[in-house]
Coordinates of C-alpha atoms in Angstrom, one line a residue:
Chain U
M4 CA -92.4 4.7 55.3
S5 CA -94.2 3.4 51.9
A6 CA -93.3 1.0 50.4
H7 CA -94.2 2.6 47.5
D8 CA -93.9 5.8 46.3
P9 CA -96.1 7.2 43.8
R10 CA -93.5 10.1 43.4
I11 CA -91.0 8.4 42.0
P12 CA -91.9 6.4 38.9
G13 CA -89.9 3.4 39.6
D14 CA -92.1 2.1 41.9
E15 CA -95.0 1.3 40.1
Q16 CA -95.5 -1.9 39.4
P17 CA -95.2 -3.3 35.6
P18 CA -98.2 -3.3 33.4
V19 CA -101.0 -6.2 34.4
N20 CA -102.0 -7.9 30.9
T21 CA -105.7 -5.9 30.4
D22 CA -108.1 -6.7 27.5
S23 CA -107.5 -4.1 25.1
G24 CA -111.2 -4.4 24.5
G25 CA -112.0 -3.3 21.0
G26 CA -108.9 -1.1 20.6
S27 CA -105.8 -1.1 17.8
R28 CA -103.6 -3.6 16.6
F29 CA -100.9 -2.4 17.6
E30 CA -102.9 -2.0 21.4
S31 CA -103.3 -5.7 20.8
A32 CA -99.5 -6.6 20.1
R33 CA -98.5 -4.4 22.9
N34 CA -100.3 -6.7 24.9
A35 CA -99.4 -9.4 23.6
V36 CA -96.0 -8.5 24.1
S37 CA -96.6 -7.4 27.8
S38 CA -98.1 -10.2 28.7
K39 CA -95.5 -12.5 27.6
L40 CA -93.3 -10.4 29.5
A41 CA -95.5 -9.9 32.6
P42 CA -94.4 -11.2 36.0
S43 CA -95.9 -14.9 35.9
D44 CA -92.4 -15.8 35.1
P45 CA -91.0 -15.7 39.1
V46 CA -87.5 -15.4 37.8
R47 CA -88.3 -11.7 36.2
G48 CA -89.1 -10.4 39.9
P49 CA -88.0 -7.8 42.0
R50 CA -86.7 -10.2 44.7
T51 CA -84.7 -11.8 42.0
A52 CA -83.1 -8.3 40.4
V53 CA -82.3 -7.5 44.2
V54 CA -80.6 -11.0 44.9
V55 CA -78.6 -10.4 41.4
G56 CA -78.2 -7.2 41.9
R57 CA -76.7 -6.7 44.8
L58 CA -74.4 -9.4 44.3
L59 CA -73.3 -7.6 41.1
G60 CA -73.0 -4.4 43.0
L61 CA -70.9 -5.4 45.4
V62 CA -69.1 -7.6 42.5
F63 CA -68.8 -3.5 40.4
A64 CA -67.3 -2.0 43.8
V65 CA -64.9 -4.7 44.1
C66 CA -63.3 -4.4 40.5
F67 CA -63.6 -0.3 41.2
V68 CA -61.6 -0.5 44.1
T69 CA -59.2 -2.4 42.5
G70 CA -58.9 -0.5 39.8
L71 CA -58.8 3.2 41.7
F72 CA -55.5 1.1 42.7
S73 CA -54.0 -0.1 39.4
H74 CA -55.0 3.6 37.8
F75 CA -53.0 5.5 40.5
L76 CA -49.9 3.1 40.2
Q77 CA -49.6 4.1 36.7
D78 CA -50.9 7.7 37.1
P79 CA -50.1 9.2 41.0
L80 CA -50.9 12.1 41.5
S81 CA -48.3 14.7 43.0
W82 CA -48.8 14.3 46.4
M83 CA -49.0 10.0 46.4
R84 CA -46.9 7.9 48.0
L85 CA -48.1 4.4 46.8
A86 CA -47.3 0.7 49.2
T87 CA -44.4 -0.9 48.5
R88 CA -45.3 -3.9 50.9
P89 CA -46.4 -6.2 50.1
V90 CA -44.6 -7.5 47.4
T91 CA -47.3 -9.1 46.5
I92 CA -49.9 -6.3 46.8
Y93 CA -50.6 -5.7 43.1
Q94 CA -50.5 -9.6 42.2
I95 CA -53.4 -9.8 44.2
T96 CA -55.7 -6.7 43.6
Q97 CA -55.1 -7.5 40.0
G98 CA -55.8 -10.6 40.2
V99 CA -59.1 -9.8 42.0
H100 CA -59.6 -7.2 40.1
V101 CA -59.4 -9.1 36.6
A102 CA -61.5 -12.6 38.4
A103 CA -64.0 -9.9 39.6
G104 CA -64.7 -8.6 36.0
L105 CA -65.1 -11.5 34.7
A106 CA -67.4 -12.9 37.2
S107 CA -69.6 -9.7 36.7
V108 CA -70.2 -10.9 33.5
P109 CA -72.9 -13.8 34.3
L110 CA -74.1 -11.3 36.9
L111 CA -74.7 -8.2 34.3
L112 CA -76.4 -10.8 31.7
A113 CA -78.6 -12.7 34.9
K114 CA -79.6 -8.7 35.8
L115 CA -80.4 -7.7 32.7
W116 CA -82.4 -10.9 32.2
T117 CA -84.4 -10.4 35.1
V118 CA -85.5 -6.7 34.7
F119 CA -85.8 -7.4 30.7
P120 CA -89.3 -6.6 30.6
R121 CA -89.2 -3.0 32.1
L122 CA -87.5 -2.2 29.0
F123 CA -91.2 -2.3 27.7
T124 CA -93.1 -0.6 30.4
W125 CA -96.3 1.3 29.2
P126 CA -96.4 4.4 29.0
P127 CA -93.0 4.6 28.7
I128 CA -92.4 7.9 30.1
T129 CA -94.5 9.2 32.6
S130 CA -92.7 12.4 34.0
W131 CA -89.5 14.4 33.4
V132 CA -88.5 12.2 36.4
H133 CA -89.1 9.2 35.2
L134 CA -87.2 10.2 31.8
L135 CA -84.3 11.0 33.7
E136 CA -84.6 7.5 36.1
R137 CA -85.1 6.2 32.3
A138 CA -81.8 7.6 31.1
L139 CA -79.5 7.5 33.7
I140 CA -80.2 3.6 33.8
G141 CA -79.9 3.5 29.6
V142 CA -76.2 4.8 30.5
L143 CA -75.9 2.3 33.2
V144 CA -76.3 -0.9 31.0
S145 CA -74.5 1.0 28.0
A146 CA -71.6 1.5 29.7
S147 CA -71.6 -1.6 32.4
L148 CA -72.0 -3.8 29.0
L149 CA -69.3 -2.1 27.3
E150 CA -67.0 -1.8 30.6
L151 CA -66.6 -5.3 30.3
T152 CA -66.8 -6.1 26.9
I153 CA -63.2 -4.2 26.2
G154 CA -62.0 -5.5 29.6
V155 CA -62.6 -9.1 28.3
M156 CA -61.5 -8.5 25.0
N157 CA -58.6 -6.6 26.4
I158 CA -57.0 -9.9 28.5
Y159 CA -57.2 -11.8 25.3
H160 CA -55.0 -9.2 23.9
W161 CA -58.3 -8.9 20.9
Y162 CA -57.8 -4.9 20.5
G163 CA -60.8 -3.9 18.3
W164 CA -61.4 -0.9 19.4
P165 CA -61.0 2.6 17.8
F166 CA -60.5 4.9 21.4
S167 CA -57.5 4.7 24.2
F168 CA -58.3 1.5 26.1
R169 CA -57.1 2.6 29.6
S170 CA -58.4 5.8 29.5
T171 CA -61.6 4.4 28.3
H172 CA -61.7 1.6 30.9
Y173 CA -61.1 4.2 34.0
A174 CA -63.8 7.0 32.3
L175 CA -66.6 4.0 32.2
A176 CA -65.9 3.0 35.2
W177 CA -66.9 6.7 36.6
V178 CA -69.7 6.9 34.7
I179 CA -70.8 3.5 36.4
V180 CA -70.9 4.5 39.7
G181 CA -72.2 7.4 39.5
T182 CA -75.0 5.7 37.4
L183 CA -75.4 3.3 39.8
L184 CA -75.7 5.4 42.8
A185 CA -78.8 7.2 41.2
H186 CA -80.0 3.8 40.1
V187 CA -79.9 2.5 43.3
S188 CA -81.5 5.8 44.7
F189 CA -84.4 5.7 42.4
Q190 CA -85.3 2.0 43.2
L191 CA -84.7 2.0 47.0
P192 CA -87.6 1.8 48.5
K193 CA -88.2 -1.2 46.2
I194 CA -84.7 -3.1 47.1
I195 CA -85.6 -2.3 50.6
E196 CA -88.7 -4.0 50.0
H197 CA -87.5 -7.5 48.8
W198 CA -84.4 -7.5 50.4
R199 CA -85.0 -9.8 53.1
V200 CA -86.9 -13.5 51.8
R201 CA -90.2 -13.9 52.2
P202 CA -91.6 -17.1 52.8
R203 CA -93.7 -17.0 50.0
T204 CA -91.9 -16.2 47.0
V205 CA -89.5 -19.0 47.6
E206 CA -89.5 -20.7 43.8
L207 CA -87.5 -23.7 42.5
D208 CA -87.7 -21.6 39.6
R209 CA -85.8 -18.7 40.8
R210 CA -83.2 -20.9 43.3
L211 CA -82.5 -22.8 39.7
F212 CA -81.9 -19.5 38.2
L213 CA -79.6 -18.1 41.1
A214 CA -77.7 -21.8 41.1
S215 CA -77.3 -21.5 37.2
V216 CA -75.7 -18.1 37.3
L217 CA -73.9 -18.5 40.6
T218 CA -72.5 -21.8 39.5
A219 CA -71.1 -20.0 36.0
T220 CA -69.7 -17.6 38.2
G221 CA -67.9 -19.9 40.2
A222 CA -66.3 -21.9 37.1
I223 CA -65.5 -18.6 35.6
V224 CA -63.9 -17.5 38.4
A225 CA -62.1 -20.7 38.8
F226 CA -61.4 -22.1 35.5
T227 CA -59.5 -18.9 35.3
A228 CA -57.7 -17.8 38.3
G229 CA -54.9 -19.9 37.7
Q230 CA -53.5 -17.3 35.7
S231 CA -53.1 -15.1 39.0
T232 CA -52.0 -17.8 41.5
K233 CA -50.4 -21.4 42.1
V234 CA -53.2 -22.4 43.6
F235 CA -55.5 -22.5 40.9
A236 CA -52.7 -23.8 38.1
G237 CA -54.1 -27.1 38.0
I238 CA -57.9 -26.4 36.5
N239 CA -56.5 -23.3 34.6
L240 CA -58.7 -24.3 31.6
F241 CA -59.8 -21.2 30.5
G242 CA -57.2 -18.9 31.5
P243 CA -55.7 -16.3 29.2
R244 CA -52.4 -16.8 30.5
R245 CA -50.7 -19.7 32.0
Y246 CA -48.6 -19.1 35.7
G247 CA -44.6 -19.9 35.3
E248 CA -45.0 -20.6 31.5
G249 CA -42.8 -18.9 28.9
P250 CA -38.9 -18.2 29.0
Q251 CA -37.2 -18.8 32.3
G252 CA -40.8 -19.7 33.4
L253 CA -42.3 -16.1 33.1
P254 CA -44.8 -14.8 30.6
V255 CA -44.3 -12.3 28.0
N256 CA -46.1 -9.7 26.7
R257 CA -44.1 -7.4 24.9
T258 CA -41.1 -9.6 22.8
A259 CA -37.8 -8.2 22.0
E260 CA -38.7 -8.5 18.2
A261 CA -41.9 -6.5 18.9
A262 CA -40.4 -4.0 20.9
D263 CA -38.0 -3.8 17.9
V264 CA -34.6 -4.1 20.2
L265 CA -33.2 -7.4 19.1
T266 CA -29.9 -5.3 17.8
T267 CA -29.9 -2.4 20.4
A268 CA -30.0 -4.5 23.2
V269 CA -27.5 -6.9 22.4
D270 CA -24.9 -4.4 21.4
P271 CA -22.0 -4.4 23.4
E272 CA -21.4 -1.0 23.2
W273 CA -24.8 -0.4 25.4
R274 CA -24.5 1.6 28.3
L275 CA -26.8 2.6 31.5
D276 CA -27.2 6.3 31.4
V277 CA -27.9 8.1 35.4
S278 CA -28.1 11.4 35.4
G279 CA -29.4 14.1 38.0
P280 CA -29.1 17.8 38.5
G281 CA -25.2 18.1 37.7
V282 CA -24.3 14.7 37.8
S283 CA -24.4 12.0 35.1
Q284 CA -22.4 8.0 35.0
R285 CA -22.3 5.3 32.4
F286 CA -22.2 2.1 33.4
T287 CA -21.4 -1.0 31.3
R288 CA -22.9 -4.1 31.9
D289 CA -19.9 -5.3 33.7
E290 CA -19.5 -2.6 35.8
L291 CA -23.3 -3.0 37.1
L292 CA -22.1 -6.9 37.6
A293 CA -19.3 -5.9 39.6
L294 CA -21.7 -3.5 42.6
P295 CA -22.9 -5.3 45.4
Q296 CA -26.0 -7.1 44.2
T297 CA -29.1 -7.7 45.7
E298 CA -31.8 -10.3 45.1
A299 CA -35.4 -10.2 45.3
V300 CA -38.5 -12.7 44.8
I301 CA -41.0 -10.5 43.3
P302 CA -44.0 -11.5 41.2
I303 CA -44.4 -9.8 38.0
A304 CA -48.2 -8.7 37.8
C305 CA -49.9 -7.8 34.4
V306 CA -52.7 -4.7 34.4
E307 CA -54.2 -8.0 32.5
G308 CA -54.4 -9.5 36.2
W309 CA -52.3 -12.7 35.4
S310 CA -49.0 -13.0 37.5
T311 CA -45.9 -15.1 38.2
T312 CA -43.5 -14.7 40.9
A313 CA -39.8 -14.8 40.1
W314 CA -36.5 -14.6 41.6
W315 CA -34.4 -11.5 40.7
K316 CA -31.0 -10.8 41.1
G317 CA -29.1 -7.4 40.1
V318 CA -27.7 -3.9 41.8
A319 CA -30.2 -2.1 43.8
L320 CA -31.7 0.9 42.2
H321 CA -30.9 3.1 45.2
E322 CA -26.7 1.8 45.0
V323 CA -26.8 3.2 41.5
L324 CA -28.4 6.6 42.1
S325 CA -25.8 7.2 45.3
R326 CA -23.1 5.9 43.1
T327 CA -23.7 8.7 40.6
G328 CA -24.2 11.5 43.7
I329 CA -28.5 11.5 43.1
D330 CA -30.7 11.3 46.5
P331 CA -32.5 8.0 46.2
N332 CA -35.4 10.0 47.3
S333 CA -36.5 11.0 44.0
R334 CA -38.6 11.1 41.4
I335 CA -37.3 9.1 38.7
R336 CA -37.5 8.4 34.7
V337 CA -36.6 5.1 33.2
S338 CA -36.2 5.4 29.2
S339 CA -36.0 2.1 26.9
L340 CA -34.1 0.8 24.2
Q341 CA -37.8 0.2 22.7
T342 CA -38.7 2.3 20.1
R343 CA -42.6 1.5 19.8
G344 CA -45.4 1.0 22.2
G345 CA -47.0 3.2 24.8
Y346 CA -44.1 2.0 27.9
A347 CA -41.2 3.1 26.2
T348 CA -40.8 5.7 29.1
S349 CA -41.9 4.6 32.9
E350 CA -41.9 6.6 35.9
M351 CA -41.1 6.1 39.4
G352 CA -41.6 8.2 42.6
P353 CA -39.5 8.2 45.5
E354 CA -40.8 5.5 47.5
F355 CA -39.8 3.4 44.9
A356 CA -36.7 4.4 43.8
S357 CA -35.1 4.3 47.4
D358 CA -36.8 1.0 48.4
D359 CA -34.3 -1.6 48.7
L360 CA -35.7 -4.5 47.0
T361 CA -36.2 -1.8 43.6
L362 CA -33.5 -3.6 41.5
I363 CA -32.0 -3.3 37.9
A364 CA -31.8 -6.9 36.8
L365 CA -29.6 -8.3 35.7
E366 CA -30.8 -12.2 36.6
L367 CA -33.4 -13.4 36.2
N368 CA -34.1 -17.4 38.2
G369 CA -30.9 -17.9 37.8
E370 CA -30.2 -17.7 34.6
V371 CA -28.6 -14.7 32.6
L372 CA -31.7 -12.5 32.1
D373 CA -33.5 -13.3 28.4
L374 CA -33.6 -11.1 25.6
D375 CA -37.6 -11.4 26.2
H376 CA -37.5 -10.5 29.6
G377 CA -35.8 -7.8 28.9
Y378 CA -31.4 -8.4 28.6
P379 CA -29.3 -6.2 29.0
A380 CA -31.5 -4.8 32.1
R381 CA -34.7 -4.2 33.3
I382 CA -36.1 -2.4 36.2
I383 CA -38.0 -4.7 39.1
A384 CA -39.7 -3.1 41.7
P385 CA -42.3 -4.6 44.5
G386 CA -45.5 -3.9 44.0
R387 CA -46.1 -2.3 40.3
P388 CA -47.4 -3.6 37.2
G389 CA -45.7 -5.5 34.6
V390 CA -45.9 -2.5 32.3
L391 CA -44.0 -0.2 34.5
Q392 CA -41.5 -2.8 35.3
T393 CA -39.3 -1.4 32.1
K394 CA -37.5 -3.6 30.0
W395 CA -34.2 -2.7 28.0
I396 CA -33.5 0.2 30.2
S397 CA -31.0 2.8 28.5
S398 CA -31.0 5.5 30.9
I399 CA -32.6 6.4 34.1
E400 CA -33.0 10.3 34.6
V401 CA -34.0 12.6 37.5
I402 CA -37.1 14.3 37.1
A403 CA -37.9 16.1 40.2
Chain Z
M24 CA -85.1 7.5 53.8
T25 CA -86.5 10.8 52.7
V26 CA -86.9 11.7 49.3
A27 CA -84.9 14.9 49.3
L28 CA -82.0 12.0 50.9
R29 CA -82.7 10.0 47.7
T30 CA -83.1 13.2 45.4
S31 CA -79.7 14.3 46.8
L32 CA -77.8 11.0 45.9
V33 CA -79.1 11.1 43.0
L34 CA -77.5 14.2 41.8
V35 CA -74.4 13.0 43.5
G36 CA -74.5 10.3 41.2
I37 CA -75.7 12.3 38.3
G38 CA -72.2 14.3 39.2
I39 CA -70.0 11.3 39.4
A40 CA -71.1 10.4 36.0
S41 CA -70.5 13.5 34.4
Y42 CA -66.9 13.8 35.8
G43 CA -66.4 10.2 33.9
A44 CA -67.5 11.5 30.8
V45 CA -65.7 15.0 31.1
L46 CA -62.5 12.6 31.1
V47 CA -63.9 11.2 27.9
L48 CA -64.8 14.7 25.9
A49 CA -61.5 16.6 27.1
R50 CA -59.2 14.2 26.2
F51 CA -60.3 12.9 23.6
G52 CA -60.2 13.7 19.9
L53 CA -63.6 13.5 18.0
D54 CA -63.2 10.5 16.1
Q55 CA -63.0 8.5 19.0
I56 CA -65.7 10.1 20.8
I57 CA -67.5 8.9 17.7
G58 CA -66.0 5.6 18.0
L59 CA -66.9 4.9 21.5
A60 CA -70.6 6.6 21.3
I61 CA -70.6 4.0 18.3
W62 CA -69.8 1.0 20.5
L63 CA -71.6 2.0 23.8
A64 CA -74.6 2.3 21.3
A65 CA -74.0 -1.0 19.7
A66 CA -73.7 -2.8 23.2
V67 CA -77.2 -1.9 24.2
V68 CA -78.4 -3.0 20.7
L69 CA -76.6 -6.5 20.3
H70 CA -77.8 -6.7 23.7
D71 CA -81.1 -5.4 24.0
F72 CA -82.6 -6.1 20.8
I73 CA -80.5 -9.5 19.4
L74 CA -78.8 -11.3 22.4
V75 CA -82.2 -11.6 24.8
P76 CA -84.6 -12.2 21.9
I77 CA -82.6 -15.1 20.6
V78 CA -82.0 -16.5 23.9
T79 CA -85.8 -16.4 24.5
L80 CA -86.8 -18.0 20.8
I81 CA -84.3 -20.6 22.2
A82 CA -85.8 -21.0 25.6
R83 CA -89.2 -21.2 24.0
F84 CA -88.1 -23.5 21.4
A85 CA -86.3 -26.3 23.8
F86 CA -88.6 -25.8 26.2
G87 CA -91.8 -24.6 25.6
Q88 CA -94.1 -22.2 27.0
K89 CA -95.9 -24.1 29.4
T90 CA -92.4 -25.2 31.4
S91 CA -91.0 -21.7 30.8
S92 CA -92.1 -21.2 34.4
L93 CA -93.2 -24.0 37.5
A94 CA -95.7 -21.9 38.7
G95 CA -97.6 -21.5 35.1
S96 CA -100.0 -18.7 34.6
G97 CA -100.1 -18.2 38.7
S98 CA -98.5 -14.6 40.1
A99 CA -94.8 -15.4 41.4
E100 CA -96.8 -14.8 45.3
S101 CA -99.3 -17.3 44.7
G102 CA -96.6 -20.5 44.5
S103 CA -97.0 -21.5 48.3
D104 CA -100.1 -23.8 47.1
F105 CA -98.5 -24.7 44.1
R106 CA -96.5 -28.7 43.4
P107 CA -94.2 -28.5 40.5
N108 CA -94.7 -32.3 39.2
P109 CA -91.3 -34.5 39.1
G110 CA -91.2 -33.9 35.5
S111 CA -91.3 -30.5 35.3
R112 CA -89.1 -30.2 37.6
R113 CA -86.5 -31.9 35.9
L114 CA -86.8 -30.0 33.0
A115 CA -85.7 -27.3 35.3
I116 CA -82.8 -28.5 36.6
V117 CA -82.0 -29.3 32.4
R118 CA -82.9 -25.7 31.9
A119 CA -80.5 -24.6 34.8
L120 CA -77.5 -26.7 33.6
L121 CA -77.6 -25.5 30.0
V122 CA -78.1 -21.8 31.6
S123 CA -74.7 -22.3 32.8
A124 CA -72.8 -23.9 30.5
S125 CA -73.9 -20.9 28.2
L126 CA -72.9 -18.3 30.3
I127 CA -69.3 -19.7 30.7
S128 CA -69.4 -19.9 26.9
V129 CA -70.3 -16.3 27.0
V130 CA -66.7 -15.6 28.5
V131 CA -64.8 -18.3 26.8
V132 CA -66.1 -18.3 23.0
P133 CA -64.6 -14.7 22.4
E134 CA -61.1 -16.0 24.0
I135 CA -61.6 -18.9 21.4
V136 CA -61.7 -16.0 18.4
A137 CA -59.0 -14.1 19.7
L138 CA -56.5 -17.0 19.5
G139 CA -57.6 -18.1 16.0
R140 CA -56.7 -14.2 14.9
G141 CA -53.6 -15.0 15.9
V142 CA -51.0 -13.7 19.0
A143 CA -48.1 -12.3 19.2
N144 CA -46.2 -15.1 20.8
P145 CA -47.1 -18.3 22.3
T146 CA -47.4 -17.2 25.9
I147 CA -50.5 -15.5 24.9
L148 CA -53.5 -17.8 25.2
P149 CA -51.8 -21.0 25.4
G150 CA -54.6 -23.1 26.1
D151 CA -56.5 -25.3 24.1
Y152 CA -59.6 -23.5 24.9
A153 CA -62.2 -24.6 22.3
H154 CA -61.2 -28.4 23.6
N155 CA -61.7 -27.5 27.3
L156 CA -65.1 -26.1 26.1
L157 CA -66.2 -28.8 24.0
W158 CA -65.2 -30.8 27.8
L159 CA -67.0 -28.7 30.1
W160 CA -70.4 -29.3 27.5
A161 CA -69.9 -32.6 27.2
F162 CA -70.0 -32.6 31.3
V163 CA -73.0 -30.7 31.1
L164 CA -74.9 -32.8 28.7
A165 CA -73.9 -35.9 30.5
A166 CA -75.4 -34.0 33.3
V167 CA -78.5 -33.1 31.5
V168 CA -78.8 -37.0 30.1
A169 CA -78.3 -38.4 33.9
V170 CA -81.7 -36.3 35.5
L171 CA -83.7 -37.0 31.7
G172 CA -82.3 -40.7 32.4
I173 CA -83.1 -41.1 36.3
G174 CA -86.9 -39.2 35.5
L175 CA -88.1 -42.3 33.3
I176 CA -86.8 -44.9 35.3
A177 CA -88.5 -42.8 37.5
A178 CA -91.5 -43.4 35.6
R179 CA -91.6 -46.9 34.8
L180 CA -90.7 -47.4 38.4
R181 CA -94.1 -46.2 39.3
R182 CA -96.5 -48.0 36.9

């Protein structure tokens, strides 16, 4: 097998600086640019591109798998039954997802830096296949840059874009995976050729470049992971949230005021409406408190990657469903007093509705549930993202 | 790896990417699609034609043409008989330190801007990120000074 297959346009070497003779000013200018970008700089060689590229590919793969899990927790297909244990599963997967996403930033910038001269290969298009390859790379670069940009801006609550975050973030993930697969296929001979280190190509410049990129990557992860785990809380210099900080020891995304429930949530006439096929019942808060109480230690784990473990006390959801005459193995919809915001209702599959640790929570960390955390009652279930732990609930109904 | 296998993988990749495109085109309104297209184009333009050129110019200005590569004008493959002198090695270390700090800043500066725009409640972006970033830079610049300082002392001792 030859290392360079001339039928695949990605295999040719970048242009060496050749004398343009008495050519046009454009020619000599172009040669001047390409000579400055030609790989006398070892950081811009294929070996560095492979080393950084495979690390970036691995991190992207982690992002994709954890991201898919997060997606299907929120939009399960009808046949899916998701894991309810360990209770920390989503805390782990989403913490990893955001950490990997942040780690991708220096790695992507480094990868683009190493291959930047290839932007100016001449001639720019040598065949239809070459055009296809370059177009797919263009899509890959653009999708990757935007995916990371909106992901990072999202965890900073900087919502500056004119499209739906979640749908775009999900769609771009597929675009990246597809174009990345194509890119690796086009470049496979070169990747294989430079996969193993060759002693004569080890250079101080390249080592320092990799060291600086890996140090930055490690630092970014280490200085933000404290938003997801107590282990790193002490060095949480740059995390967008802090573990355990907030009312009743838990951070808040949407406050009661922002959700417009300040009057409805404290209304003494509040009732929890529970209804199913042919049956319904209303519970006052005192009636819920009089039912057998269950305790659970479950984290609030946000899609933004932060999480904090909390101690909850309330009535098991399956208890309330049974007393209303509803089979706990049902698909249910929970509605909130919230009038604003996309998560005013949430759905829950039977695996969560019947789980022993899924609670209608009335107490948090030993105190009556705070208004910002969902007073008079909220749903708390193991292994689910925070957006689905509906606050200020007003009704529960069976939908399947 | 045959060309046929690689061709099939490229086609599979195009299929997967098209699935992502369909998710957008089928569900988004025209204004959102246009907005997304603009942001996708802007990402590439900002990176390729603004960020990279600026960083290249800064690197040239700070470190000059001759130290942009320890190997000088030779190719990467012939580096085996080239020994970088201590001065250029120290400058390369300084450059690596500054690159590292800059990459970290790429993630933290938007956070500082987001905090400056205002947050909905105090548990969002609760840290003093500008303060922490400045301390990080102070630490890195101290390391830079140390590396250069050791160089000066070593040079003096050699005389």
